[in-house]
Coordinates of C-alpha atoms in Angstrom, one line a residue:
X1 CA 5.9 24.0 -8.4
X2 CA 2.5 23.4 -7.0
X3 CA 2.6 20.0 -5.3
X4 CA 4.9 17.0 -4.6
X5 CA 4.4 13.4 -3.7
X6 CA 6.9 10.5 -3.3
X7 CA 6.4 6.9 -4.6
X8 CA 7.5 3.8 -2.7
X9 CA 10.9 4.0 -4.5
X10 CA 11.5 7.4 -2.9
X11 CA 11.2 9.1 -6.3
X12 CA 9.9 12.6 -5.8
X13 CA 7.1 13.7 -8.3
X14 CA 6.8 17.5 -8.6
X15 CA 4.1 19.1 -10.6
X16 CA 4.5 22.6 -12.1
X17 CA 1.3 24.5 -12.4
X18 CA 2.4 27.3 -14.8
X19 CA 4.4 25.1 -17.2
X20 CA 2.0 22.0 -16.9
X21 CA 4.8 19.5 -16.6
X22 CA 6.1 16.9 -14.1
X23 CA 9.6 16.6 -12.8
X24 CA 10.8 13.3 -11.2
X25 CA 13.8 13.3 -8.9
X26 CA 15.5 10.2 -7.5
X27 CA 16.3 9.9 -3.7
X28 CA 19.6 11.7 -4.3
X29 CA 17.8 14.7 -5.9
X30 CA 18.9 13.9 -9.5
X31 CA 16.4 14.4 -12.3
X32 CA 15.0 11.1 -13.6
X33 CA 12.7 12.9 -16.1
X34 CA 15.4 15.0 -17.8
X35 CA 15.8 18.6 -17.2
X36 CA 12.6 19.6 -18.9
X37 CA 10.4 17.0 -17.1
X38 CA 7.5 15.1 -18.6
X39 CA 4.9 17.1 -20.4
X40 CA 1.6 16.3 -22.2
X41 CA -1.4 18.2 -23.5
X42 CA -3.3 16.2 -21.0
X43 CA -1.9 18.4 -18.2
X44 CA -4.0 21.5 -17.8
X45 CA -2.9 23.7 -14.8
X46 CA -2.1 20.7 -12.5
X47 CA -2.4 21.5 -8.8
X48 CA -2.3 18.2 -6.9
X49 CA -0.7 14.7 -7.2
X50 CA -1.2 11.4 -5.5
X51 CA 0.5 8.1 -6.0
X52 CA -1.2 4.8 -6.5
X53 CA 0.0 1.4 -5.4
X54 CA 1.6 0.7 -8.8
X55 CA 3.8 3.8 -8.7
X56 CA 1.7 5.8 -11.1
X57 CA 1.1 9.5 -10.5
X58 CA -2.4 10.9 -10.7
X59 CA -2.7 14.5 -11.4
X60 CA -5.6 16.9 -10.7
X61 CA -6.0 19.3 -13.6
X62 CA -7.6 22.4 -12.2
X63 CA -8.1 23.9 -15.7
X64 CA -10.3 21.0 -16.9
X65 CA -12.7 18.2 -15.9
X66 CA -10.1 15.5 -15.8
X67 CA -7.5 13.8 -13.7
X68 CA -4.5 12.3 -15.4
X69 CA -2.8 9.1 -14.7
X70 CA 0.9 9.2 -15.6
X71 CA 2.8 5.9 -15.8
X72 CA 5.7 5.5 -13.5
X73 CA 8.2 6.0 -16.3
X74 CA 6.4 9.1 -17.5
X75 CA 5.7 7.7 -21.0
X76 CA 1.9 7.2 -20.8
X77 CA -0.7 9.9 -19.9
X78 CA -4.3 8.7 -19.5
X79 CA -7.2 11.1 -18.8
X80 CA -10.3 10.3 -16.8
X81 CA -13.2 12.6 -17.2
X82 CA -14.8 12.8 -13.9
X83 CA -14.8 16.1 -12.2
X84 CA -15.5 19.8 -12.0
X85 CA -12.2 21.6 -11.7
X86 CA -10.4 18.9 -9.6
X87 CA -7.9 20.3 -7.1
X88 CA -7.4 17.6 -4.4
X89 CA -6.6 13.9 -4.5
X90 CA -6.4 11.1 -2.0
X91 CA -6.4 7.2 -2.3
X92 CA -8.1 5.0 0.1
X93 CA -6.9 1.5 1.3
X94 CA -8.6 -0.3 -1.7
X95 CA -7.0 2.0 -4.3
X96 CA -10.0 4.1 -5.0
X97 CA -9.2 7.7 -5.9
X98 CA -11.2 10.5 -4.2
X99 CA -11.2 13.9 -5.9
X100 CA -12.4 17.3 -4.5
X101 CA -14.3 19.2 -7.2
X102 CA -13.6 22.9 -6.5
X103 CA -16.4 24.4 -8.7
X104 CA -18.7 21.4 -8.4
X105 CA -19.0 21.6 -4.6
X106 CA -18.7 17.8 -4.6
X107 CA -16.3 14.9 -4.4
X108 CA -15.7 12.3 -7.2
X109 CA -14.7 8.7 -6.7
X110 CA -12.7 6.7 -9.3
X111 CA -12.4 3.0 -8.6
X112 CA -9.2 1.1 -8.3
X113 CA -10.0 -0.2 -11.9
X114 CA -10.0 3.4 -13.2
X115 CA -13.8 3.6 -13.7
X116 CA -15.8 6.6 -12.5
X117 CA -17.8 5.4 -9.5
X118 CA -19.3 8.9 -8.9
X119 CA -18.8 12.1 -10.7
X120 CA -19.9 14.1 -7.6
X121 CA -21.0 13.2 -4.1
X122 CA -22.5 16.4 -2.8
X123 CA -23.0 17.7 0.7
X124 CA -24.4 20.9 1.8
X125 CA -21.3 21.7 3.8
X126 CA -19.0 21.5 0.7
X127 CA -18.1 25.0 -0.6
X128 CA -15.2 25.0 -3.0
X129 CA -13.7 21.8 -1.6
X130 CA -10.0 21.6 -1.8
X131 CA -8.1 19.6 0.7
X132 CA -9.0 15.9 1.0
X133 CA -7.7 12.9 3.0
X134 CA -8.8 9.4 3.9
X135 CA -8.7 8.0 7.4
X136 CA -7.9 4.5 8.6
X137 CA -11.5 3.4 8.2
X138 CA -11.7 4.6 4.7
X139 CA -13.9 7.6 5.4
X140 CA -13.1 10.7 3.3
X141 CA -12.4 14.1 5.0
X142 CA -12.8 17.3 2.9
X143 CA -11.7 20.8 3.8
X144 CA -13.8 23.5 1.9
X145 CA -12.0 26.7 1.1
X146 CA -15.3 28.7 1.4
X147 CA -17.0 26.6 4.0
X148 CA -16.9 26.9 7.9
X149 CA -16.4 23.2 8.4
X150 CA -14.7 19.9 7.6
X151 CA -17.0 17.4 5.9
X152 CA -16.7 13.5 6.5
X153 CA -18.0 11.2 3.8
X154 CA -18.7 7.5 4.1
X155 CA -16.1 5.1 2.6
X156 CA -16.3 3.3 -0.7
X157 CA -16.8 0.0 1.3
X158 CA -19.9 1.4 3.1
X159 CA -23.4 0.7 2.1
X160 CA -23.7 4.4 1.0
X161 CA -20.4 5.6 -0.4
X162 CA -20.1 9.3 -0.2
X163 CA -22.9 9.8 2.2
X164 CA -22.4 12.8 4.5
X165 CA -21.4 11.5 8.0
X166 CA -20.5 14.8 9.6
X167 CA -20.2 18.4 8.5

C-alpha cells in the first residue's frame, strides 16, 4: 500500500503501488471491493489518492502523465492527461484538483468539471514537488523533495491562479 483516503461514508480507499489496484474497506474493515480489489490498465504505479465531493477517488499515476478518476463503486476508470509524473493530489473548496508534477517541477490544475485548467504552473522554487495541500483561502502549498522551501501558489479563484505567492 502506498496511500489511503476516506470518503464521507467512512469507506477507506487504499492504493497499492506495486500491484496497481485499489482496495475499499467499509468502516468495519471489511472489503467492499472483493479480496483482489479494483484494477484497471489505467492505473500505472499509483502513489496518491484524494476524494472528491461525489465520493469518487482520484489517483495519481506516477508511472504516466495521467490522473485517474474512479467511480465510487469502482466500476468506471477515467483518465485525465495533465501531468508529468503526478505524485500528489489535493482538492480545493470549489472542487478543483491540484496535482504536483514530480518530474515537471510544476503543479497542474483540473477544474471541478474535469477539464485541465493548467498542465503546469511553474515556480523556481519547485524542485521535484511531492506533497500538496490547500488552505482555507484556497491557496495551494507544495513541498518539494529536492527544494529547500515550501511554495505557496495563488488559488483558482484569484485573478492569477497558480501565481507564486511565496517560496
